[in-house]
Structure formats: C-alpha cells, structure tokens
Amino acid sequence: MTISVRSYLSRSAFAPVAAVFLLALCAVLLVSAPPAAAHDELTGSTPGSGSVLDAAPESVELTFSSVPAAIGSEVRVLDEEGTDWAQGPVRILDNTATQQLRTGAPAGSYTVQWRVVSSDAHPIEGTFGFTVAGGGTGTGTATAAPSTAAPLPPAASQSPVLNQSDDAGSPWPVIVPAAVVILAVAVLIALIVRRRLRED
C-alpha cells in the first residue's frame, strides 16, 4: 500500500514539476535572447538639420552609426527651384559620407536627400534641410550651371536625423529560442510517454 501511494504521488507530481521547468526555460530564453539587428542610422550632419548659414557650404557631410557601403550611395542638395548643387560622387571615409557642392549656390532654403547602403546591405534613406543667408560657395570661379534633377523617391515617413528602412532586422534571434522551446517540449513529451509505458 505504501509503495502504491508513493508511486501515485511520484506520478502525480511529475507533470507539475515538468511544467514549471518548461516555463522557467521559456522565461530564460526570452530574457536572454538578443534584440533584432538594427540598420545603420544617421547620427549627425554638417550642416545640421535646420541650421542657418552665412554662405553655402563647400560640401555636405553625413555621419552614420556604422560604415556604409560605397556602392549605391547618392546625395542630392536641392535649392528652392529643385536644382541639384551636388558635384561628383559621394566619398565614404570611415562612417562619414561627403558630397561636394558646386560653387555659386544662391541664398535660400536647401533640401538634402540622401540614400546609402547600410553595413548590413540594406538601403536606407532620409532628408533634412538647411538655409543659406548669403550666396556663393567657397572660393574660386563659378562652374557651369548645375542641372535640375528629380528628387529621390521619398520614404514612407522621413526624419531629419534617423534613417528609413522597410526591413525590421534579422529573424534569427526569435527563431532560435522558439526552436529550442519546441525541442524541449518534444523531449518532455517523449519522457512522459516512456515513463508511462514502463509503468504499464
């Protein structure tokens, strides 16, 4: 009789203990799972967003949280008429992208539209503006009139500082813990079935 009661208590306590263990395992996996990888962000610019300058800058510098790819980078600096004053390709040095400007830029409001390839190979883009109180860019003779270029396609919602992207990041930090939990459940079910087969 004593053996029967002890065996019953052992069997009846096995399921709650296993359930508590499984819940604890799930909690540990969820807490320890790393966040999804984020794309690079625009952390600063020269000129800064909303700044007012006495004269047009010789270049526009964009600083990112990581080193962007040189291929696929594009920066446009548009005046109020939609004329692009960017000159030459974008230069990438470390985590800074530099776009040279043509000389002779007039006073007025300017919109910077940028697009680069993030270090995780995803394109990001954004826009910000600055104002020039006086005309002229740097020193030297003026170059030929810049061409009027169509603006870059705007992102769904653009910010003066942060990048824009449609991809939320890598799914692996979520998939791996979920796979471990499923495996733990499968092992637990196998142990319960095996124990009952032995008892029968």
PDB file of N, CA and C in Angstrom, residues 82-175:
ATOM      1  N   GLY A  82      14.491  73.383 -57.123  1.00  0.00           N
ATOM      2  CA  GLY A  82      14.673  71.981 -57.445  1.00  0.00           C
ATOM      3  C   GLY A  82      15.984  71.673 -58.139  1.00  0.00           C
ATOM      4  N   THR A  83      16.898  72.656 -58.196  1.00  0.00           N
ATOM      5  CA  THR A  83      18.197  72.456 -58.835  1.00  0.00           C
ATOM      6  C   THR A  83      19.135  71.725 -57.887  1.00  0.00           C
ATOM      7  N   ASP A  84      19.806  70.713 -58.401  1.00  0.00           N
ATOM      8  CA  ASP A  84      20.729  69.917 -57.603  1.00  0.00           C
ATOM      9  C   ASP A  84      22.126  70.523 -57.679  1.00  0.00           C
ATOM     10  N   TRP A  85      22.694  70.901 -56.523  1.00  0.00           N
ATOM     11  CA  TRP A  85      24.006  71.529 -56.465  1.00  0.00           C
ATOM     12  C   TRP A  85      25.106  70.536 -56.078  1.00  0.00           C
ATOM     13  N   ALA A  86      24.782  69.269 -56.009  1.00  0.00           N
ATOM     14  CA  ALA A  86      25.807  68.266 -55.726  1.00  0.00           C
ATOM     15  C   ALA A  86      26.739  68.119 -56.926  1.00  0.00           C
ATOM     16  N   GLN A  87      28.012  67.877 -56.650  1.00  0.00           N
ATOM     17  CA  GLN A  87      29.013  67.741 -57.704  1.00  0.00           C
ATOM     18  C   GLN A  87      29.897  66.535 -57.426  1.00  0.00           C
ATOM     19  N   GLY A  88      29.925  65.610 -58.379  1.00  0.00           N
ATOM     20  CA  GLY A  88      30.786  64.449 -58.241  1.00  0.00           C
ATOM     21  C   GLY A  88      30.153  63.362 -57.382  1.00  0.00           C
ATOM     22  N   PRO A  89      30.855  62.234 -57.235  1.00  0.00           N
ATOM     23  CA  PRO A  89      30.321  61.113 -56.460  1.00  0.00           C
ATOM     24  C   PRO A  89      30.438  61.335 -54.958  1.00  0.00           C
ATOM     25  N   VAL A  90      29.699  60.537 -54.222  1.00  0.00           N
ATOM     26  CA  VAL A  90      29.776  60.571 -52.759  1.00  0.00           C
ATOM     27  C   VAL A  90      31.061  59.861 -52.322  1.00  0.00           C
ATOM     28  N   ARG A  91      31.810  60.478 -51.402  1.00  0.00           N
ATOM     29  CA  ARG A  91      33.027  59.875 -50.868  1.00  0.00           C
ATOM     30  C   ARG A  91      32.751  59.325 -49.476  1.00  0.00           C
ATOM     31  N   ILE A  92      33.106  58.060 -49.262  1.00  0.00           N
ATOM     32  CA  ILE A  92      32.912  57.396 -47.973  1.00  0.00           C
ATOM     33  C   ILE A  92      34.257  57.249 -47.282  1.00  0.00           C
ATOM     34  N   LEU A  93      34.390  57.813 -46.095  1.00  0.00           N
ATOM     35  CA  LEU A  93      35.597  57.667 -45.286  1.00  0.00           C
ATOM     36  C   LEU A  93      35.164  57.300 -43.871  1.00  0.00           C
ATOM     37  N   ASP A  94      35.507  56.086 -43.461  1.00  0.00           N
ATOM     38  CA  ASP A  94      35.040  55.553 -42.179  1.00  0.00           C
ATOM     39  C   ASP A  94      33.508  55.562 -42.177  1.00  0.00           C
ATOM     40  N   ASN A  95      32.895  56.212 -41.184  1.00  0.00           N
ATOM     41  CA  ASN A  95      31.430  56.235 -41.117  1.00  0.00           C
ATOM     42  C   ASN A  95      30.843  57.567 -41.592  1.00  0.00           C
ATOM     43  N   THR A  96      31.620  58.316 -42.393  1.00  0.00           N
ATOM     44  CA  THR A  96      31.175  59.620 -42.890  1.00  0.00           C
ATOM     45  C   THR A  96      31.085  59.617 -44.408  1.00  0.00           C
ATOM     46  N   ALA A  97      29.959  60.075 -44.928  1.00  0.00           N
ATOM     47  CA  ALA A  97      29.756  60.238 -46.366  1.00  0.00           C
ATOM     48  C   ALA A  97      29.799  61.729 -46.690  1.00  0.00           C
ATOM     49  N   THR A  98      30.629  62.107 -47.665  1.00  0.00           N
ATOM     50  CA  THR A  98      30.813  63.513 -48.022  1.00  0.00           C
ATOM     51  C   THR A  98      30.411  63.743 -49.468  1.00  0.00           C
ATOM     52  N   GLN A  99      29.575  64.755 -49.675  1.00  0.00           N
ATOM     53  CA  GLN A  99      29.146  65.144 -51.010  1.00  0.00           C
ATOM     54  C   GLN A  99      29.611  66.576 -51.281  1.00  0.00           C
ATOM     55  N   GLN A 100      30.483  66.762 -52.279  1.00  0.00           N
ATOM     56  CA  GLN A 100      30.930  68.096 -52.658  1.00  0.00           C
ATOM     57  C   GLN A 100      29.810  68.853 -53.362  1.00  0.00           C
ATOM     58  N   LEU A 101      29.832  70.209 -53.232  1.00  0.00           N
ATOM     59  CA  LEU A 101      28.835  71.063 -53.872  1.00  0.00           C
ATOM     60  C   LEU A 101      29.486  71.971 -54.897  1.00  0.00           C
ATOM     61  N   ARG A 102      28.733  72.383 -55.890  1.00  0.00           N
ATOM     62  CA  ARG A 102      29.197  73.337 -56.884  1.00  0.00           C
ATOM     63  C   ARG A 102      29.309  74.724 -56.253  1.00  0.00           C
ATOM     64  N   THR A 103      30.159  75.542 -56.818  1.00  0.00           N
ATOM     65  CA  THR A 103      30.271  76.918 -56.350  1.00  0.00           C
ATOM     66  C   THR A 103      29.144  77.760 -56.941  1.00  0.00           C
ATOM     67  N   GLY A 104      28.875  78.876 -56.291  1.00  0.00           N
ATOM     68  CA  GLY A 104      27.872  79.808 -56.781  1.00  0.00           C
ATOM     69  C   GLY A 104      26.458  79.504 -56.348  1.00  0.00           C
ATOM     70  N   ALA A 105      26.277  78.674 -55.337  1.00  0.00           N
ATOM     71  CA  ALA A 105      24.918  78.356 -54.874  1.00  0.00           C
ATOM     72  C   ALA A 105      24.270  79.610 -54.289  1.00  0.00           C
ATOM     73  N   PRO A 106      23.040  79.912 -54.666  1.00  0.00           N
ATOM     74  CA  PRO A 106      22.387  81.137 -54.191  1.00  0.00           C
ATOM     75  C   PRO A 106      21.862  80.994 -52.763  1.00  0.00           C
ATOM     76  N   ALA A 107      21.498  82.124 -52.199  1.00  0.00           N
ATOM     77  CA  ALA A 107      20.870  82.116 -50.878  1.00  0.00           C
ATOM     78  C   ALA A 107      19.485  81.492 -50.979  1.00  0.00           C
ATOM     79  N   GLY A 108      19.036  80.922 -49.866  1.00  0.00           N
ATOM     80  CA  GLY A 108      17.724  80.314 -49.848  1.00  0.00           C
ATOM     81  C   GLY A 108      17.708  79.021 -49.052  1.00  0.00           C
ATOM     82  N   SER A 109      16.613  78.302 -49.147  1.00  0.00           N
ATOM     83  CA  SER A 109      16.435  77.043 -48.429  1.00  0.00           C
ATOM     84  C   SER A 109      16.902  75.876 -49.304  1.00  0.00           C
ATOM     85  N   TYR A 110      17.554  74.902 -48.658  1.00  0.00           N
ATOM     86  CA  TYR A 110      18.066  73.731 -49.360  1.00  0.00           C
ATOM     87  C   TYR A 110      17.550  72.457 -48.691  1.00  0.00           C
ATOM     88  N   THR A 111      17.303  71.462 -49.517  1.00  0.00           N
ATOM     89  CA  THR A 111      16.858  70.159 -49.030  1.00  0.00           C
ATOM     90  C   THR A 111      17.892  69.113 -49.418  1.00  0.00           C
ATOM     91  N   VAL A 112      18.381  68.391 -48.437  1.00  0.00           N
ATOM     92  CA  VAL A 112      19.348  67.328 -48.663  1.00  0.00           C
ATOM     93  C   VAL A 112      18.603  66.002 -48.680  1.00  0.00           C
ATOM     94  N   GLN A 113      18.684  65.302 -49.801  1.00  0.00           N
ATOM     95  CA  GLN A 113      18.094  63.968 -49.927  1.00  0.00           C
ATOM     96  C   GLN A 113      19.231  62.965 -50.062  1.00  0.00           C
ATOM     97  N   TRP A 114      19.306  62.030 -49.131  1.00  0.00           N
ATOM     98  CA  TRP A 114      20.423  61.073 -49.142  1.00  0.00           C
ATOM     99  C   TRP A 114      19.924  59.646 -49.170  1.00  0.00           C
ATOM    100  N   ARG A 115      20.746  58.802 -49.777  1.00  0.00           N
ATOM    101  CA  ARG A 115      20.468  57.365 -49.810  1.00  0.00           C
ATOM    102  C   ARG A 115      21.806  56.625 -49.823  1.00  0.00           C
ATOM    103  N   VAL A 116      21.989  55.721 -48.879  1.00  0.00           N
ATOM    104  CA  VAL A 116      23.201  54.908 -48.814  1.00  0.00           C
ATOM    105  C   VAL A 116      22.800  53.460 -48.559  1.00  0.00           C
ATOM    106  N   VAL A 117      23.773  52.579 -48.729  1.00  0.00           N
ATOM    107  CA  VAL A 117      23.572  51.169 -48.425  1.00  0.00           C
ATOM    108  C   VAL A 117      24.151  50.898 -47.054  1.00  0.00           C
ATOM    109  N   SER A 118      23.304  50.441 -46.139  1.00  0.00           N
ATOM    110  CA  SER A 118      23.715  50.178 -44.769  1.00  0.00           C
ATOM    111  C   SER A 118      24.773  49.080 -44.730  1.00  0.00           C
ATOM    112  N   SER A 119      25.496  48.990 -43.606  1.00  0.00           N
ATOM    113  CA  SER A 119      26.539  47.973 -43.462  1.00  0.00           C
ATOM    114  C   SER A 119      25.972  46.556 -43.492  1.00  0.00           C
ATOM    115  N   ASP A 120      24.643  46.404 -43.299  1.00  0.00           N
ATOM    116  CA  ASP A 120      24.019  45.085 -43.402  1.00  0.00           C
ATOM    117  C   ASP A 120      23.424  44.854 -44.791  1.00  0.00           C
ATOM    118  N   ALA A 121      23.847  45.688 -45.774  1.00  0.00           N
ATOM    119  CA  ALA A 121      23.486  45.556 -47.194  1.00  0.00           C
ATOM    120  C   ALA A 121      22.066  45.995 -47.495  1.00  0.00           C
ATOM    121  N   HIS A 122      21.372  46.660 -46.584  1.00  0.00           N
ATOM    122  CA  HIS A 122      20.033  47.171 -46.847  1.00  0.00           C
ATOM    123  C   HIS A 122      20.102  48.679 -47.130  1.00  0.00           C
ATOM    124  N   PRO A 123      19.396  49.166 -48.147  1.00  0.00           N
ATOM    125  CA  PRO A 123      19.408  50.608 -48.427  1.00  0.00           C
ATOM    126  C   PRO A 123      18.608  51.384 -47.389  1.00  0.00           C
ATOM    127  N   ILE A 124      19.130  52.526 -47.001  1.00  0.00           N
ATOM    128  CA  ILE A 124      18.439  53.431 -46.089  1.00  0.00           C
ATOM    129  C   ILE A 124      18.463  54.818 -46.701  1.00  0.00           C
ATOM    130  N   GLU A 125      17.511  55.665 -46.364  1.00  0.00           N
ATOM    131  CA  GLU A 125      17.434  56.996 -46.944  1.00  0.00           C
ATOM    132  C   GLU A 125      16.757  57.958 -45.993  1.00  0.00           C
ATOM    133  N   GLY A 126      16.891  59.242 -46.271  1.00  0.00           N
ATOM    134  CA  GLY A 126      16.283  60.258 -45.427  1.00  0.00           C
ATOM    135  C   GLY A 126      16.451  61.625 -46.049  1.00  0.00           C
ATOM    136  N   THR A 127      15.977  62.644 -45.390  1.00  0.00           N
ATOM    137  CA  THR A 127      16.049  64.006 -45.900  1.00  0.00           C
ATOM    138  C   THR A 127      16.088  64.987 -44.738  1.00  0.00           C
ATOM    139  N   PHE A 128      16.745  66.109 -44.936  1.00  0.00           N
ATOM    140  CA  PHE A 128      16.742  67.210 -43.973  1.00  0.00           C
ATOM    141  C   PHE A 128      17.037  68.498 -44.725  1.00  0.00           C
ATOM    142  N   GLY A 129      16.884  69.628 -44.063  1.00  0.00           N
ATOM    143  CA  GLY A 129      17.067  70.907 -44.733  1.00  0.00           C
ATOM    144  C   GLY A 129      17.945  71.876 -43.958  1.00  0.00           C
ATOM    145  N   PHE A 130      18.475  72.859 -44.670  1.00  0.00           N
ATOM    146  CA  PHE A 130      19.212  73.960 -44.056  1.00  0.00           C
ATOM    147  C   PHE A 130      18.987  75.207 -44.902  1.00  0.00           C
ATOM    148  N   THR A 131      19.361  76.361 -44.389  1.00  0.00           N
ATOM    149  CA  THR A 131      19.127  77.637 -45.061  1.00  0.00           C
ATOM    150  C   THR A 131      20.443  78.384 -45.223  1.00  0.00           C
ATOM    151  N   VAL A 132      20.629  78.994 -46.385  1.00  0.00           N
ATOM    152  CA  VAL A 132      21.803  79.825 -46.666  1.00  0.00           C
ATOM    153  C   VAL A 132      21.350  81.278 -46.737  1.00  0.00           C
ATOM    154  N   ALA A 133      21.942  82.126 -45.870  1.00  0.00           N
ATOM    155  CA  ALA A 133      21.546  83.532 -45.833  1.00  0.00           C
ATOM    156  C   ALA A 133      22.204  84.331 -46.939  1.00  0.00           C
ATOM    157  N   GLY A 134      23.440  83.943 -47.333  1.00  0.00           N
ATOM    158  CA  GLY A 134      24.162  84.644 -48.394  1.00  0.00           C
ATOM    159  C   GLY A 134      24.568  83.681 -49.482  1.00  0.00           C
ATOM    160  N   GLY A 135      24.664  84.163 -50.735  1.00  0.00           N
ATOM    161  CA  GLY A 135      25.003  83.292 -51.848  1.00  0.00           C
ATOM    162  C   GLY A 135      26.493  83.031 -51.951  1.00  0.00           C
ATOM    163  N   GLY A 136      26.869  82.115 -52.836  1.00  0.00           N
ATOM    164  CA  GLY A 136      28.274  81.798 -53.079  1.00  0.00           C
ATOM    165  C   GLY A 136      28.726  80.611 -52.277  1.00  0.00           C
ATOM    166  N   THR A 137      29.544  79.749 -52.897  1.00  0.00           N
ATOM    167  CA  THR A 137      30.057  78.565 -52.230  1.00  0.00           C
ATOM    168  C   THR A 137      31.566  78.580 -52.255  1.00  0.00           C
ATOM    169  N   GLY A 138      32.201  78.698 -51.127  1.00  0.00           N
ATOM    170  CA  GLY A 138      33.654  78.599 -51.044  1.00  0.00           C
ATOM    171  C   GLY A 138      34.326  79.700 -51.828  1.00  0.00           C
ATOM    172  N   THR A 139      35.464  79.380 -52.460  1.00  0.00           N
ATOM    173  CA  THR A 139      36.245  80.347 -53.218  1.00  0.00           C
ATOM    174  C   THR A 139      36.474  79.832 -54.620  1.00  0.00           C
ATOM    175  N   GLY A 140      36.973  80.719 -55.506  1.00  0.00           N
ATOM    176  CA  GLY A 140      37.288  80.311 -56.871  1.00  0.00           C
ATOM    177  C   GLY A 140      36.184  80.724 -57.826  1.00  0.00           C
ATOM    178  N   THR A 141      36.402  80.448 -59.088  1.00  0.00           N
ATOM    179  CA  THR A 141      35.442  80.836 -60.105  1.00  0.00           C
ATOM    180  C   THR A 141      34.258  79.896 -60.119  1.00  0.00           C
ATOM    181  N   ALA A 142      33.149  80.406 -60.580  1.00  0.00           N
ATOM    182  CA  ALA A 142      31.938  79.595 -60.621  1.00  0.00           C
ATOM    183  C   ALA A 142      32.035  78.579 -61.754  1.00  0.00           C
ATOM    184  N   THR A 143      31.453  77.447 -61.533  1.00  0.00           N
ATOM    185  CA  THR A 143      31.433  76.397 -62.550  1.00  0.00           C
ATOM    186  C   THR A 143      30.174  76.533 -63.380  1.00  0.00           C
ATOM    187  N   ALA A 144      30.008  75.631 -64.318  1.00  0.00           N
ATOM    188  CA  ALA A 144      28.815  75.649 -65.152  1.00  0.00           C
ATOM    189  C   ALA A 144      27.577  75.447 -64.302  1.00  0.00           C
ATOM    190  N   ALA A 145      26.463  75.953 -64.778  1.00  0.00           N
ATOM    191  CA  ALA A 145      25.216  75.860 -64.015  1.00  0.00           C
ATOM    192  C   ALA A 145      24.859  74.407 -63.776  1.00  0.00           C
ATOM    193  N   PRO A 146      24.470  74.088 -62.569  1.00  0.00           N
ATOM    194  CA  PRO A 146      24.116  72.697 -62.265  1.00  0.00           C
ATOM    195  C   PRO A 146      22.806  72.310 -62.912  1.00  0.00           C
ATOM    196  N   SER A 147      22.633  71.025 -63.079  1.00  0.00           N
ATOM    197  CA  SER A 147      21.421  70.527 -63.714  1.00  0.00           C
ATOM    198  C   SER A 147      20.299  70.411 -62.709  1.00  0.00           C
ATOM    199  N   THR A 148      19.086  70.453 -63.211  1.00  0.00           N
ATOM    200  CA  THR A 148      17.914  70.249 -62.367  1.00  0.00           C
ATOM    201  C   THR A 148      17.581  68.766 -62.365  1.00  0.00           C
ATOM    202  N   ALA A 149      17.604  68.156 -61.185  1.00  0.00           N
ATOM    203  CA  ALA A 149      17.400  66.711 -61.074  1.00  0.00           C
ATOM    204  C   ALA A 149      16.131  66.421 -60.312  1.00  0.00           C
ATOM    205  N   ALA A 150      15.483  65.329 -60.701  1.00  0.00           N
ATOM    206  CA  ALA A 150      14.288  64.906 -59.973  1.00  0.00           C
ATOM    207  C   ALA A 150      14.685  64.422 -58.592  1.00  0.00           C
ATOM    208  N   PRO A 151      13.890  64.733 -57.570  1.00  0.00           N
ATOM    209  CA  PRO A 151      14.243  64.310 -56.213  1.00  0.00           C
ATOM    210  C   PRO A 151      14.167  62.810 -56.046  1.00  0.00           C
ATOM    211  N   LEU A 152      14.876  62.306 -55.054  1.00  0.00           N
ATOM    212  CA  LEU A 152      14.807  60.886 -54.733  1.00  0.00           C
ATOM    213  C   LEU A 152      13.399  60.535 -54.284  1.00  0.00           C
ATOM    214  N   PRO A 153      12.920  59.323 -54.583  1.00  0.00           N
ATOM    215  CA  PRO A 153      11.589  58.916 -54.099  1.00  0.00           C
ATOM    216  C   PRO A 153      11.541  58.987 -52.584  1.00  0.00           C
ATOM    217  N   PRO A 154      10.577  59.715 -52.020  1.00  0.00           N
ATOM    218  CA  PRO A 154      10.535  59.844 -50.560  1.00  0.00           C
ATOM    219  C   PRO A 154      10.184  58.541 -49.882  1.00  0.00           C
ATOM    220  N   ALA A 155      10.693  58.387 -48.667  1.00  0.00           N
ATOM    221  CA  ALA A 155      10.326  57.218 -47.855  1.00  0.00           C
ATOM    222  C   ALA A 155       8.929  57.411 -47.310  1.00  0.00           C
ATOM    223  N   ALA A 156       8.370  56.351 -46.718  1.00  0.00           N
ATOM    224  CA  ALA A 156       7.008  56.400 -46.181  1.00  0.00           C
ATOM    225  C   ALA A 156       6.875  57.514 -45.155  1.00  0.00           C
ATOM    226  N   SER A 157       7.833  57.641 -44.256  1.00  0.00           N
ATOM    227  CA  SER A 157       7.862  58.721 -43.275  1.00  0.00           C
ATOM    228  C   SER A 157       9.318  59.064 -43.037  1.00  0.00           C
ATOM    229  N   GLN A 158       9.699  60.309 -43.320  1.00  0.00           N
ATOM    230  CA  GLN A 158      11.090  60.685 -43.268  1.00  0.00           C
ATOM    231  C   GLN A 158      11.368  61.526 -42.034  1.00  0.00           C
ATOM    232  N   SER A 159      12.594  61.421 -41.555  1.00  0.00           N
ATOM    233  CA  SER A 159      13.031  62.141 -40.370  1.00  0.00           C
ATOM    234  C   SER A 159      14.295  62.897 -40.694  1.00  0.00           C
ATOM    235  N   PRO A 160      14.538  64.067 -40.084  1.00  0.00           N
ATOM    236  CA  PRO A 160      15.761  64.797 -40.361  1.00  0.00           C
ATOM    237  C   PRO A 160      17.013  64.066 -39.911  1.00  0.00           C
ATOM    238  N   VAL A 161      16.902  63.161 -38.955  1.00  0.00           N
ATOM    239  CA  VAL A 161      18.084  62.555 -38.376  1.00  0.00           C
ATOM    240  C   VAL A 161      18.135  61.061 -38.592  1.00  0.00           C
ATOM    241  N   LEU A 162      17.023  60.377 -38.421  1.00  0.00           N
ATOM    242  CA  LEU A 162      17.038  58.915 -38.464  1.00  0.00           C
ATOM    243  C   LEU A 162      16.872  58.395 -39.869  1.00  0.00           C
ATOM    244  N   ASN A 163      17.393  57.182 -40.092  1.00  0.00           N
ATOM    245  CA  ASN A 163      17.276  56.551 -41.395  1.00  0.00           C
ATOM    246  C   ASN A 163      15.903  55.957 -41.593  1.00  0.00           C
ATOM    247  N   GLN A 164      15.631  55.633 -42.847  1.00  0.00           N
ATOM    248  CA  GLN A 164      14.369  54.999 -43.187  1.00  0.00           C
ATOM    249  C   GLN A 164      14.655  53.622 -43.745  1.00  0.00           C
ATOM    250  N   SER A 165      13.844  52.627 -43.393  1.00  0.00           N
ATOM    251  CA  SER A 165      14.056  51.267 -43.887  1.00  0.00           C
ATOM    252  C   SER A 165      12.777  50.477 -43.728  1.00  0.00           C
ATOM    253  N   ASP A 166      12.545  49.544 -44.653  1.00  0.00           N
ATOM    254  CA  ASP A 166      11.361  48.694 -44.602  1.00  0.00           C
ATOM    255  C   ASP A 166      11.613  47.393 -43.873  1.00  0.00           C
ATOM    256  N   ASP A 167      12.889  47.021 -43.673  1.00  0.00           N
ATOM    257  CA  ASP A 167      13.220  45.747 -43.059  1.00  0.00           C
ATOM    258  C   ASP A 167      13.391  45.929 -41.567  1.00  0.00           C
ATOM    259  N   ALA A 168      12.762  45.099 -40.749  1.00  0.00           N
ATOM    260  CA  ALA A 168      12.831  45.249 -39.292  1.00  0.00           C
ATOM    261  C   ALA A 168      14.052  44.602 -38.696  1.00  0.00           C
ATOM    262  N   GLY A 169      14.809  43.802 -39.447  1.00  0.00           N
ATOM    263  CA  GLY A 169      16.001  43.171 -38.896  1.00  0.00           C
ATOM    264  C   GLY A 169      15.966  41.667 -39.073  1.00  0.00           C
ATOM    265  N   SER A 170      16.993  41.010 -38.571  1.00  0.00           N
ATOM    266  CA  SER A 170      17.116  39.568 -38.735  1.00  0.00           C
ATOM    267  C   SER A 170      16.140  38.834 -37.826  1.00  0.00           C
ATOM    268  N   PRO A 171      15.487  37.741 -38.325  1.00  0.00           N
ATOM    269  CA  PRO A 171      14.533  36.979 -37.507  1.00  0.00           C
ATOM    270  C   PRO A 171      15.187  35.916 -36.649  1.00  0.00           C
ATOM    271  N   TRP A 172      16.491  35.680 -36.828  1.00  0.00           N
ATOM    272  CA  TRP A 172      17.134  34.570 -36.121  1.00  0.00           C
ATOM    273  C   TRP A 172      17.078  34.683 -34.607  1.00  0.00           C
ATOM    274  N   PRO A 173      17.201  35.877 -34.001  1.00  0.00           N
ATOM    275  CA  PRO A 173      17.089  35.941 -32.545  1.00  0.00           C
ATOM    276  C   PRO A 173      15.744  35.462 -32.007  1.00  0.00           C
ATOM    277  N   VAL A 174      14.714  35.426 -32.848  1.00  0.00           N
ATOM    278  CA  VAL A 174      13.402  34.923 -32.429  1.00  0.00           C
ATOM    279  C   VAL A 174      13.246  33.448 -32.785  1.00  0.00           C
ATOM    280  N   ILE A 175      13.785  33.065 -33.959  1.00  0.00           N
ATOM    281  CA  ILE A 175      13.624  31.683 -34.413  1.00  0.00           C
ATOM    282  C   ILE A 175      14.378  30.704 -33.525  1.00  0.00           C
TER     283      ILE A 175
END
